[in-house]
CSV table of C-alpha atoms in Angstrom, one decimal:
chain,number,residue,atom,x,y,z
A,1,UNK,CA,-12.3,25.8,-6.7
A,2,UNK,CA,-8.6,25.2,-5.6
A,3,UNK,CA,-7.5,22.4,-3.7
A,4,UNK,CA,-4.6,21.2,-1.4
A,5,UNK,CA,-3.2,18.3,-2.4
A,6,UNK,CA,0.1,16.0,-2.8
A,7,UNK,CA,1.7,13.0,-4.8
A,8,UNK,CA,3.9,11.0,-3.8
A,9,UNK,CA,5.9,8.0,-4.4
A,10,UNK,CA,5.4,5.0,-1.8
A,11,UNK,CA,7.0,1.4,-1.6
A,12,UNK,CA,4.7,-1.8,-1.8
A,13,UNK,CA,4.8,-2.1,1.9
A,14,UNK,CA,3.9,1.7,2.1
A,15,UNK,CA,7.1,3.5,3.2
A,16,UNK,CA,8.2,6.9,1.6
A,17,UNK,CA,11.6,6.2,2.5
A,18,UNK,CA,13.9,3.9,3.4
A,19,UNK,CA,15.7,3.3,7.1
A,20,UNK,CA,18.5,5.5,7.9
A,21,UNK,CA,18.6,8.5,6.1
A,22,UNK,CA,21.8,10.6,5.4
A,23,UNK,CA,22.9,13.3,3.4
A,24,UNK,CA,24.3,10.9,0.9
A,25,UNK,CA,21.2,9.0,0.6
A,26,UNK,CA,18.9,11.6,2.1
A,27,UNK,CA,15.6,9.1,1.1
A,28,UNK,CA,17.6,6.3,3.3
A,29,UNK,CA,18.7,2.9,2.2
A,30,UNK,CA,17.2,2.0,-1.1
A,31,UNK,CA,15.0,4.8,-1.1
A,32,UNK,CA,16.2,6.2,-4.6
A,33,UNK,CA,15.0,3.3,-6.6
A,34,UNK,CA,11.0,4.9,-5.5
A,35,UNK,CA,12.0,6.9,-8.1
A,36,UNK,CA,13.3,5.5,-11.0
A,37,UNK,CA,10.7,4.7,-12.9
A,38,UNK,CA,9.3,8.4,-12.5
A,39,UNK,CA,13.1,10.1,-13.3
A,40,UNK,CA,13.5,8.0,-16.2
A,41,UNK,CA,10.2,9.2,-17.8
A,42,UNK,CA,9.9,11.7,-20.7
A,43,UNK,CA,7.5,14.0,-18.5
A,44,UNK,CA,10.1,13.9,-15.8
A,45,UNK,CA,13.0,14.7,-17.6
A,46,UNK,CA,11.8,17.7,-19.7
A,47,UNK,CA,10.2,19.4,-16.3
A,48,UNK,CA,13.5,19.4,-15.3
A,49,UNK,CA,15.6,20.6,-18.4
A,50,UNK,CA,16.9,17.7,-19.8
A,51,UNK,CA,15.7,16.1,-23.3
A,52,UNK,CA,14.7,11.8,-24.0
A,53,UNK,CA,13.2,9.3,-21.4
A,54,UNK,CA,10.6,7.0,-22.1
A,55,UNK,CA,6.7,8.0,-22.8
A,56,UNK,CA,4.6,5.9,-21.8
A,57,UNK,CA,1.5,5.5,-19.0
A,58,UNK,CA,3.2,7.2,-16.8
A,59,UNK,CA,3.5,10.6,-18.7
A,60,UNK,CA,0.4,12.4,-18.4
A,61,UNK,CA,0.4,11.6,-14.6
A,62,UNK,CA,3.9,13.5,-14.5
A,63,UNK,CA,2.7,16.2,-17.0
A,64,UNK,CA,0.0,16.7,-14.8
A,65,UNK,CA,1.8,17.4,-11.7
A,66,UNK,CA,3.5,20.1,-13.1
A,67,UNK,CA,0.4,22.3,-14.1
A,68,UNK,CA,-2.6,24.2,-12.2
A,69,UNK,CA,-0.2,25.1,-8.5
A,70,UNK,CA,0.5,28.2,-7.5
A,71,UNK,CA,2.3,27.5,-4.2
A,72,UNK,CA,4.1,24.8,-3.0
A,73,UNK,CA,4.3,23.4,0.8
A,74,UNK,CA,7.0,21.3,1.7
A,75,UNK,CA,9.2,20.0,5.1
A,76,UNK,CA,12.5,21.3,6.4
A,77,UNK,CA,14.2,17.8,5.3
A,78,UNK,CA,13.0,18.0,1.6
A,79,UNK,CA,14.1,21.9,1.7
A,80,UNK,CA,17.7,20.6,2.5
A,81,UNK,CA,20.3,18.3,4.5
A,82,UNK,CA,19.6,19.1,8.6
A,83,UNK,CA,23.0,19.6,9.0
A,84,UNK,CA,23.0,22.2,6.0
A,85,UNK,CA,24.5,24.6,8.1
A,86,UNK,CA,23.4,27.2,10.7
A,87,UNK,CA,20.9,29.8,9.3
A,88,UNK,CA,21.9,33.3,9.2
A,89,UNK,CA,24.5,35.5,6.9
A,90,UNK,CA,25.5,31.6,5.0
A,91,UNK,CA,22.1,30.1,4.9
A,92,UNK,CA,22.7,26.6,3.7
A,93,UNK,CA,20.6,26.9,0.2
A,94,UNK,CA,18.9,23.4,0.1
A,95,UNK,CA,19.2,20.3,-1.9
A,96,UNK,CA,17.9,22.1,-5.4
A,97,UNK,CA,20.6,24.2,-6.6
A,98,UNK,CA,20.3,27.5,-8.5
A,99,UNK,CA,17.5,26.8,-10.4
A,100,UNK,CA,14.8,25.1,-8.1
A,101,UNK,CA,11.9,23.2,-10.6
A,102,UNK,CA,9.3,24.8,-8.6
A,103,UNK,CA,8.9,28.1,-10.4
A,104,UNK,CA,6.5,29.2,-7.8
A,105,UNK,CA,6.8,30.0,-3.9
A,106,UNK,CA,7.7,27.4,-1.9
A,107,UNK,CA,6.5,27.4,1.6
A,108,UNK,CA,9.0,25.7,4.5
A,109,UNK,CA,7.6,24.3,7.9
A,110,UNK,CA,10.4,24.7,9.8
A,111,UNK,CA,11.6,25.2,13.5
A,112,UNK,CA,13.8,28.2,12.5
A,113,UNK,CA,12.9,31.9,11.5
A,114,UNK,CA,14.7,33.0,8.5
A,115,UNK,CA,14.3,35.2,5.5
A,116,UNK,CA,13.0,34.7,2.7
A,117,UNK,CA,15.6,32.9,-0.2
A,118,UNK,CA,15.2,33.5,-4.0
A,119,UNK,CA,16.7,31.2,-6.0
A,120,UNK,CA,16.1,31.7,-9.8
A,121,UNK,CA,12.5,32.5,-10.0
A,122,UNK,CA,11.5,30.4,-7.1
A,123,UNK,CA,11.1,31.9,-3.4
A,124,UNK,CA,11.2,29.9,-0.4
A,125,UNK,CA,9.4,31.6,2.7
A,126,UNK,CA,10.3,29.6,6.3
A,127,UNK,CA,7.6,29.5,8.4
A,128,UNK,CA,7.8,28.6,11.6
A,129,UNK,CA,4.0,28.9,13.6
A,130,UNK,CA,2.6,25.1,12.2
A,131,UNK,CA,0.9,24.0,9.2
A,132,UNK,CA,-2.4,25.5,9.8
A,133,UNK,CA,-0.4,28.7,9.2
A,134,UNK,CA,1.7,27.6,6.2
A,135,UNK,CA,-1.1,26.0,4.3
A,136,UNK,CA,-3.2,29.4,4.4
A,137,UNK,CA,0.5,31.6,3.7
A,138,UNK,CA,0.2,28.8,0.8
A,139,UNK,CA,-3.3,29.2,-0.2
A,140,UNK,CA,-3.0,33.0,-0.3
A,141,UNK,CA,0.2,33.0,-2.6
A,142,UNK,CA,-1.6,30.6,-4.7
A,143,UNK,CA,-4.8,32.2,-5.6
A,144,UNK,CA,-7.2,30.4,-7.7
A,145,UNK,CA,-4.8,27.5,-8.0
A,146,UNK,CA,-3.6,24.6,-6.1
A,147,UNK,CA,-1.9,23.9,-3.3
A,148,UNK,CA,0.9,20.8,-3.8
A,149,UNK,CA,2.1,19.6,-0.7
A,150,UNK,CA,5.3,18.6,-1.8
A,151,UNK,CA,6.7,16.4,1.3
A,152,UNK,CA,8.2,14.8,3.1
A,153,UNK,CA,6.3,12.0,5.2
A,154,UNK,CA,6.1,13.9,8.1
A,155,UNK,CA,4.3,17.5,6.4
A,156,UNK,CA,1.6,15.2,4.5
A,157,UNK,CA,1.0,13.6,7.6
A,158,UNK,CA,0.7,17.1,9.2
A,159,UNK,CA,-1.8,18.0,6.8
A,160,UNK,CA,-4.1,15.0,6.4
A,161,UNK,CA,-4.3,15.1,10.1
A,162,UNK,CA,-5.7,18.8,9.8
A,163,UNK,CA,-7.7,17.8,7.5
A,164,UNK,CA,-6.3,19.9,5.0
A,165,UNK,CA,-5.6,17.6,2.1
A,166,UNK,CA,-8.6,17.5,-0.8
A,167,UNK,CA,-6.8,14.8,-3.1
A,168,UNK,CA,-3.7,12.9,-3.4
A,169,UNK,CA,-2.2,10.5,-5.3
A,170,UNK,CA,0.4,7.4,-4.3
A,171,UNK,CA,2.9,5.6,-7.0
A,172,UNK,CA,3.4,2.6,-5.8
A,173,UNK,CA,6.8,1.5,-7.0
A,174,UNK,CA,7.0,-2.4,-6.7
A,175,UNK,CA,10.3,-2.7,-4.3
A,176,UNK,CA,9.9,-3.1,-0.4
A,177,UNK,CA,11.9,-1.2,1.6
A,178,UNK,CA,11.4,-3.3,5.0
A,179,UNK,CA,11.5,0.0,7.0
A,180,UNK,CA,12.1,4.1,7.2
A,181,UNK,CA,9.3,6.5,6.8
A,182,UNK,CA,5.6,4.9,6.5
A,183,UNK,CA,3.8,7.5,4.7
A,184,UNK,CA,0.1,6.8,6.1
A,185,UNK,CA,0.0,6.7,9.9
A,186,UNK,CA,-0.4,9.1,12.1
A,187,UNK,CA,-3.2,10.8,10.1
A,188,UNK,CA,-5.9,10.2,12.2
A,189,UNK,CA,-9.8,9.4,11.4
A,190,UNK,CA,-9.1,9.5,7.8
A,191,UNK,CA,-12.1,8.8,5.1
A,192,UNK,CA,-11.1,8.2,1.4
A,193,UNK,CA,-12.6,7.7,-2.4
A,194,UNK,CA,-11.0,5.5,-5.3
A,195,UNK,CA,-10.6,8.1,-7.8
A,196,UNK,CA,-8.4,7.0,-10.5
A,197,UNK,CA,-6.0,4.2,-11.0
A,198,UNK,CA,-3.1,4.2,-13.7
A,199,UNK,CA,-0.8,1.0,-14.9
A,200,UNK,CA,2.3,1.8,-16.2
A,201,UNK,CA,5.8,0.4,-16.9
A,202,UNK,CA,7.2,-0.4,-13.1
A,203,UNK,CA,5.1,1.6,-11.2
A,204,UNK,CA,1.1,1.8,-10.5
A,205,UNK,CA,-0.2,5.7,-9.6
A,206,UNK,CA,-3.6,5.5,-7.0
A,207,UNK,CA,-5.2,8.2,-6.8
A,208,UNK,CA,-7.8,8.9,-4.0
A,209,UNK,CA,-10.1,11.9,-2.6
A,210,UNK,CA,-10.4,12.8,1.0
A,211,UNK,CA,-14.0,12.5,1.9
A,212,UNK,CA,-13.2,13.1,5.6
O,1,UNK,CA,4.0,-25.7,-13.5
O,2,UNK,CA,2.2,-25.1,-10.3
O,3,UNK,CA,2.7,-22.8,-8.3
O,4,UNK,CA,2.2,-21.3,-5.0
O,5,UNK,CA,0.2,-17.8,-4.5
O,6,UNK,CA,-1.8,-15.6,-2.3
O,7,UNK,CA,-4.2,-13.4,-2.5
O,8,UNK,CA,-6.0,-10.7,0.1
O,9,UNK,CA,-7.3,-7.6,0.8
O,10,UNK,CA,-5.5,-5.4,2.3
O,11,UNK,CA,-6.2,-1.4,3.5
O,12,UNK,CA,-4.7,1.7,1.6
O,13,UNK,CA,-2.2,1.7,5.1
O,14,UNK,CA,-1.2,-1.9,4.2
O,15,UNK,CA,-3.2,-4.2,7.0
O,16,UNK,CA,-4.9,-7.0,5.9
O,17,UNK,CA,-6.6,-6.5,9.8
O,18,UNK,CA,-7.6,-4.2,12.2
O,19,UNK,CA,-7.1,-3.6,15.4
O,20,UNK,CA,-8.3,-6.0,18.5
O,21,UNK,CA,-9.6,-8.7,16.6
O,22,UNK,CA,-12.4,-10.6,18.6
O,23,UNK,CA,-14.7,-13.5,18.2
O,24,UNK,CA,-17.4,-11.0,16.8
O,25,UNK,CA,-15.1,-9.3,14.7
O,26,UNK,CA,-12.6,-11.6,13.6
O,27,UNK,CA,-11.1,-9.3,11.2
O,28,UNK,CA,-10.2,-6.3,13.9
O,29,UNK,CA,-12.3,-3.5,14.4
O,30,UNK,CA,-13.4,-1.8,10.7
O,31,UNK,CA,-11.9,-4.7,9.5
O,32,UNK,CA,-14.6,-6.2,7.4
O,33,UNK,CA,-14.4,-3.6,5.3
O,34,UNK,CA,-11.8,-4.9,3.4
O,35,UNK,CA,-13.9,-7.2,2.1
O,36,UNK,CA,-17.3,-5.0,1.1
O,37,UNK,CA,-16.8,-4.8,-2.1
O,38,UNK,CA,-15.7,-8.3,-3.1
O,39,UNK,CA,-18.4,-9.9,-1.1
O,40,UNK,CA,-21.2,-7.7,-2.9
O,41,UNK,CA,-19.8,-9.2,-6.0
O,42,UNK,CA,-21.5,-11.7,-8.1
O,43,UNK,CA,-18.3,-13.9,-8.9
O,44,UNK,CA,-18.1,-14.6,-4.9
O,45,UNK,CA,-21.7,-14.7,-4.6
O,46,UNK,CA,-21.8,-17.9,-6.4
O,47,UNK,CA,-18.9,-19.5,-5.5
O,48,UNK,CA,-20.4,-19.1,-1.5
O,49,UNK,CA,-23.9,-20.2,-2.8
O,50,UNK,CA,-25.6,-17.3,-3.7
O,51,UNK,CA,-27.6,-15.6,-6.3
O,52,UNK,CA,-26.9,-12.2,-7.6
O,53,UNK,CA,-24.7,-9.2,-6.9
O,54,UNK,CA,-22.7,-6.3,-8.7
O,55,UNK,CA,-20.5,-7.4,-11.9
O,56,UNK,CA,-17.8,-5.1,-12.9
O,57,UNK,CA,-14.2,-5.5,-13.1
O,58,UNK,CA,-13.7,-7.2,-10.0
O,59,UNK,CA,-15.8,-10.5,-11.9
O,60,UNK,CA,-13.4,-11.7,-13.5
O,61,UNK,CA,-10.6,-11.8,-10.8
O,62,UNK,CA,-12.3,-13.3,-8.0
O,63,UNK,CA,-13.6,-16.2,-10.4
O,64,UNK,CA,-9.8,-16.5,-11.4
O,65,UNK,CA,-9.3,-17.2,-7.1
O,66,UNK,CA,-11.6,-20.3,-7.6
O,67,UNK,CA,-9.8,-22.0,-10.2
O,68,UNK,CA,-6.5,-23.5,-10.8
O,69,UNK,CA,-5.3,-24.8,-7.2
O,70,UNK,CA,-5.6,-27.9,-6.0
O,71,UNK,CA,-5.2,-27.6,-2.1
O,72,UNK,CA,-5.2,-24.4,0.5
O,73,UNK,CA,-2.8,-23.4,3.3
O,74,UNK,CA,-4.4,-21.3,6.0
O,75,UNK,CA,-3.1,-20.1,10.0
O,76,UNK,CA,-5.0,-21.8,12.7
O,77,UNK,CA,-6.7,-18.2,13.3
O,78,UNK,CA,-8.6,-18.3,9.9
O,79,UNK,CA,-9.3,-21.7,10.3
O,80,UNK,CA,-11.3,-21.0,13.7
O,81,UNK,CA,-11.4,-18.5,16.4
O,82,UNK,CA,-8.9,-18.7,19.1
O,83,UNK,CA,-11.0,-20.0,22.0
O,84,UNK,CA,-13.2,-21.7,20.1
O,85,UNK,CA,-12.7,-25.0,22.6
O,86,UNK,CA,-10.3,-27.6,23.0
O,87,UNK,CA,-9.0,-30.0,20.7
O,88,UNK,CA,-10.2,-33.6,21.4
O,89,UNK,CA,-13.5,-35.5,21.5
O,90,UNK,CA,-15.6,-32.4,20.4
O,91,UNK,CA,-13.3,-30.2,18.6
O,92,UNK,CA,-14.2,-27.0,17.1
O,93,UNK,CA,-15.4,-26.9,13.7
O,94,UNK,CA,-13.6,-23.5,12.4
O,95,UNK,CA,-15.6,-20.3,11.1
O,96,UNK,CA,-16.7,-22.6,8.1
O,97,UNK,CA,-20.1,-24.4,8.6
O,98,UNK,CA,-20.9,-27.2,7.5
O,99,UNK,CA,-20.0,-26.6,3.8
O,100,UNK,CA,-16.5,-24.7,3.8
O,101,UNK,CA,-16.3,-22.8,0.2
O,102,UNK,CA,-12.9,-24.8,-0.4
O,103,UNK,CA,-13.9,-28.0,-1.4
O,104,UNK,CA,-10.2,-28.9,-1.9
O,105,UNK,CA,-7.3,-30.6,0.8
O,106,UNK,CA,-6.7,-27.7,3.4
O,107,UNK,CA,-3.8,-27.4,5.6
O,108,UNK,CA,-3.9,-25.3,8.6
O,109,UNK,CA,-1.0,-24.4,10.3
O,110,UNK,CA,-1.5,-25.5,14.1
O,111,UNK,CA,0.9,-25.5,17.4
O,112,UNK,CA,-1.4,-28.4,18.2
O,113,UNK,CA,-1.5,-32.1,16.7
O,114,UNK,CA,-4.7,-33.1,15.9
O,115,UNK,CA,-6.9,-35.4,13.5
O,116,UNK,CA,-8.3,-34.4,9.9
O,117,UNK,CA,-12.0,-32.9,10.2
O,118,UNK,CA,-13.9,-33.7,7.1
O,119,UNK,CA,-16.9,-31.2,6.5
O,120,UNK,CA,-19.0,-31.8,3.3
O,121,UNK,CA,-16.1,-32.1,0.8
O,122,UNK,CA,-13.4,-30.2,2.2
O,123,UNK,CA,-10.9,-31.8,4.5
O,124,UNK,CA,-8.7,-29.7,6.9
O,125,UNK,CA,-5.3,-31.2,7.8
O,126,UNK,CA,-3.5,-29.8,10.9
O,127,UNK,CA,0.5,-29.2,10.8
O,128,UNK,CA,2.2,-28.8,13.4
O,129,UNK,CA,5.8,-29.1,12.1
O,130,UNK,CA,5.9,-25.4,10.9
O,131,UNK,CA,5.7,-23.2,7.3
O,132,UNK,CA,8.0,-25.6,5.1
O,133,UNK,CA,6.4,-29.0,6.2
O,134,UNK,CA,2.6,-27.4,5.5
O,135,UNK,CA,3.8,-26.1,2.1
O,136,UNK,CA,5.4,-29.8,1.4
O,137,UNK,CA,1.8,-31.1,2.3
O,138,UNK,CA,0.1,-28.8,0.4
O,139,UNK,CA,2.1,-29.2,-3.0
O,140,UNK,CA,1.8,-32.9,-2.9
O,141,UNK,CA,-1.6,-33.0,-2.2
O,142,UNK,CA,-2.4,-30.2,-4.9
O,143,UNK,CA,-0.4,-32.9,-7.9
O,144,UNK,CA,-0.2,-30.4,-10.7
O,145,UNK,CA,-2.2,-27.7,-9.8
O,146,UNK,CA,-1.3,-24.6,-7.6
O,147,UNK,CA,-1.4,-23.9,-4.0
O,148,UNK,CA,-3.2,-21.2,-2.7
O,149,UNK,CA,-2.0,-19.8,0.7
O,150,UNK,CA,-5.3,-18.3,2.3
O,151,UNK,CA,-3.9,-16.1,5.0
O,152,UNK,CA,-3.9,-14.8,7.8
O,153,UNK,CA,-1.1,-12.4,7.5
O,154,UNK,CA,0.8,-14.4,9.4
O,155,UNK,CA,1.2,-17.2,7.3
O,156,UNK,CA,1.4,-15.0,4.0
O,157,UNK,CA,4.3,-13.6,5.9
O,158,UNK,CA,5.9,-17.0,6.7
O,159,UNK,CA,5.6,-18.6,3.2
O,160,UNK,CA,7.0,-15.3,2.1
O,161,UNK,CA,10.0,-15.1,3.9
O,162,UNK,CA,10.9,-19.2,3.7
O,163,UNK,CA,11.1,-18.0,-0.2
O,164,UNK,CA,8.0,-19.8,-1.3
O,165,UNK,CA,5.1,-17.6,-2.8
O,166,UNK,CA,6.0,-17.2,-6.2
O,167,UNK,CA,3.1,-14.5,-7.2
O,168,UNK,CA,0.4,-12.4,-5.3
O,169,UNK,CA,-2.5,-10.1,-5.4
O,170,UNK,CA,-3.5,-7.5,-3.2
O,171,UNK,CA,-6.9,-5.9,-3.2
O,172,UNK,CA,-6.3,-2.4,-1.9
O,173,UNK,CA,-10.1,-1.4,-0.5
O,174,UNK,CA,-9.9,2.5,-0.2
O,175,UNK,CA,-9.7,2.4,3.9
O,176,UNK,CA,-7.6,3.7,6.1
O,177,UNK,CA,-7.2,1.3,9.3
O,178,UNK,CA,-5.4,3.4,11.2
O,179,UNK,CA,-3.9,0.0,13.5
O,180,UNK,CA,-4.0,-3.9,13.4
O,181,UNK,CA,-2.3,-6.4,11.3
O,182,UNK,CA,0.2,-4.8,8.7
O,183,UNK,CA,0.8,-7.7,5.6
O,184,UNK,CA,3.9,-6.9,4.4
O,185,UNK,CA,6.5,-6.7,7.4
O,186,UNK,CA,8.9,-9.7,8.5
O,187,UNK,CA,8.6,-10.7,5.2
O,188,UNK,CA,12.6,-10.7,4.6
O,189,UNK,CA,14.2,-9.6,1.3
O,190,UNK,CA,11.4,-9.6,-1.2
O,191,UNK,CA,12.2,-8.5,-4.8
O,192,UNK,CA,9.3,-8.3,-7.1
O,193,UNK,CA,7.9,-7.6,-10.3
O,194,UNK,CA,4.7,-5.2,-11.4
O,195,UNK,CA,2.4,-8.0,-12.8
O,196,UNK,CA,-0.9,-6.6,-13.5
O,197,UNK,CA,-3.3,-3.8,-12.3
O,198,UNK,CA,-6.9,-4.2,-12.2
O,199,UNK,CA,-8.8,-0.8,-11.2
O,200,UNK,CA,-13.1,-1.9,-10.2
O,201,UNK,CA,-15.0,0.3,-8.7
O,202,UNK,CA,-14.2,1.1,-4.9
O,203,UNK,CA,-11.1,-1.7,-5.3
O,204,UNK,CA,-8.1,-2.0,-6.9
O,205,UNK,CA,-6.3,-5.4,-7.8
O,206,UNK,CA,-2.7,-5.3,-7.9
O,207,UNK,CA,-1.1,-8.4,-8.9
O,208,UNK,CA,2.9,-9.4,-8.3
O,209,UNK,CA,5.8,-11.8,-9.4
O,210,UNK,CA,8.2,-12.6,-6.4
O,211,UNK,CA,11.9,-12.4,-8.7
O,212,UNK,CA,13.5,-13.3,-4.9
């Protein structure tokens, strides 16, 4: 049975980024070191060509992101920079360069029709009509396999409040950020299992299932 | 060497309350919940008097609470509810009964001057002089052994922003408040450090060293 769910990395006092976001430091101030523990890592790096990185607790989480999707929802701010450029005959082709790690489609919620892009052998489809219609666009393209909602804050939210989301799982990097993008609020009545919890080097992944 | 420490339960969306906190639910609407699974443990069972309860991988950290600190610090709001009479003559005894589970010096941050109330063998002290002059009181009283700041979250945040909590524990329960009192905000530059993870059923225990 395929289900919809997302990871996600999260500060101690639970923001998904920092304050003041730009296209220089499109996760806002301090927001890049949620991530270093996870870039650094073995599981990380080979996902995304390169060789080295450390192995350690940490690994099989990453290794594990990267295997039973077949479609990928994200937001307009993860797709690319909002000042990108206008859409049209120069669309403005995103933050993730020619060869996008996704290797699957890649579903937009976005404000703006457009066509399709094909980048490499990924595919990004805008969709403009709301996550109800994006997750099921989603679903569809992915068959008998998951559904990873990729982010940012504001499509998880989207989607927990829809009641959408089947699983997720938080890495809790041990910085605070003091403000930006608080990852769980606005998600309504929101009912949750302890599924799994993982130590590692710098960073502690949670893992919980939606029971409502 | 002593040192000074917290430790609480706190909600997957970081509050260590809920909303509208009242005399019959001191702890915010769905706010007890934090505290489920610890209180059905045996290890806080017995140090509250009791016999029995569940013993898993919670045990041995909430016996760890009871041991090593020789005096508490706790906000006037966890000491006793807010109306709960005026000081003088017949002052209010605090949420604790007769026998508060402390049985060690406790200071309680006040706005209010007022005498020591000794109940069984656990004597508050009320400060009125602010965060630095309570956490002076405490340390001397506690000699050689550690201060434990009890909460509420407003006090945690104080002794974390004056620079003095060198370590901490959160119990995450798997809840979602939705609203209330968030713990870590107003807390100032905070650097920490990724001590120690403790997953038990239906809680996890994460433990951290403040660097800054």
């Amino acid at each position: 049975m395929p289900s919809t769910k997302f990871q996600i990395a999260v500060s101690l006092d639970g923001y998904a980024a920092g304050p003041d976001p730009s296209e220089e430091e499109p996760l806002g101030v301090g927001g890049e070191a949620l991530h270093e523990r996870i870039i650094e890592n073995a599981a990380w790096r080979k996902s995304h060509g390169y060789e080295g990185g450390e192995v350690n607790a940490s690994t099989p989480v990453i290794e594990d992101w990267g295997t039973g999707f077949g479609a990928v929802l994200m937001g307009r701010g993860m797709f690319g920079p909002p000042n990108g450029g206008p859409w049209g005959e120069d669309p403005w082709q995103g933050w993730w360069g020619d060869s996008p790690p996704f290797h699957k489609p890649v579903f937009v919620l976005t404000h703006h029709d457009r066509d399709p892009l094909t980048l490499d052998d990924t595919t990004f489809h805008f969709v403009s009509d709301g996550i109800d219609s994006a997750l099921e666009q989603a679903r569809s393209a992915a068959g008998d396999q998951d559904v990873h909602v990729a982010g940012g804050a504001d499509v998880i939210q989207q989607a927990l409040a829809a009641g959408q989301i089947e699983e997720f799982e938080l890495h809790v990097a041990p910085i605070l950020l003091g403000g930006g993008r608080r990852l769980l609020e606005n998600v309504g009545d929101l009912e949750v299992e302890q599924e799994r919890v993982i130590e590692a080097p710098g960073i502690t992944h949670l893992k919980y299932r939606v029971v409502k």
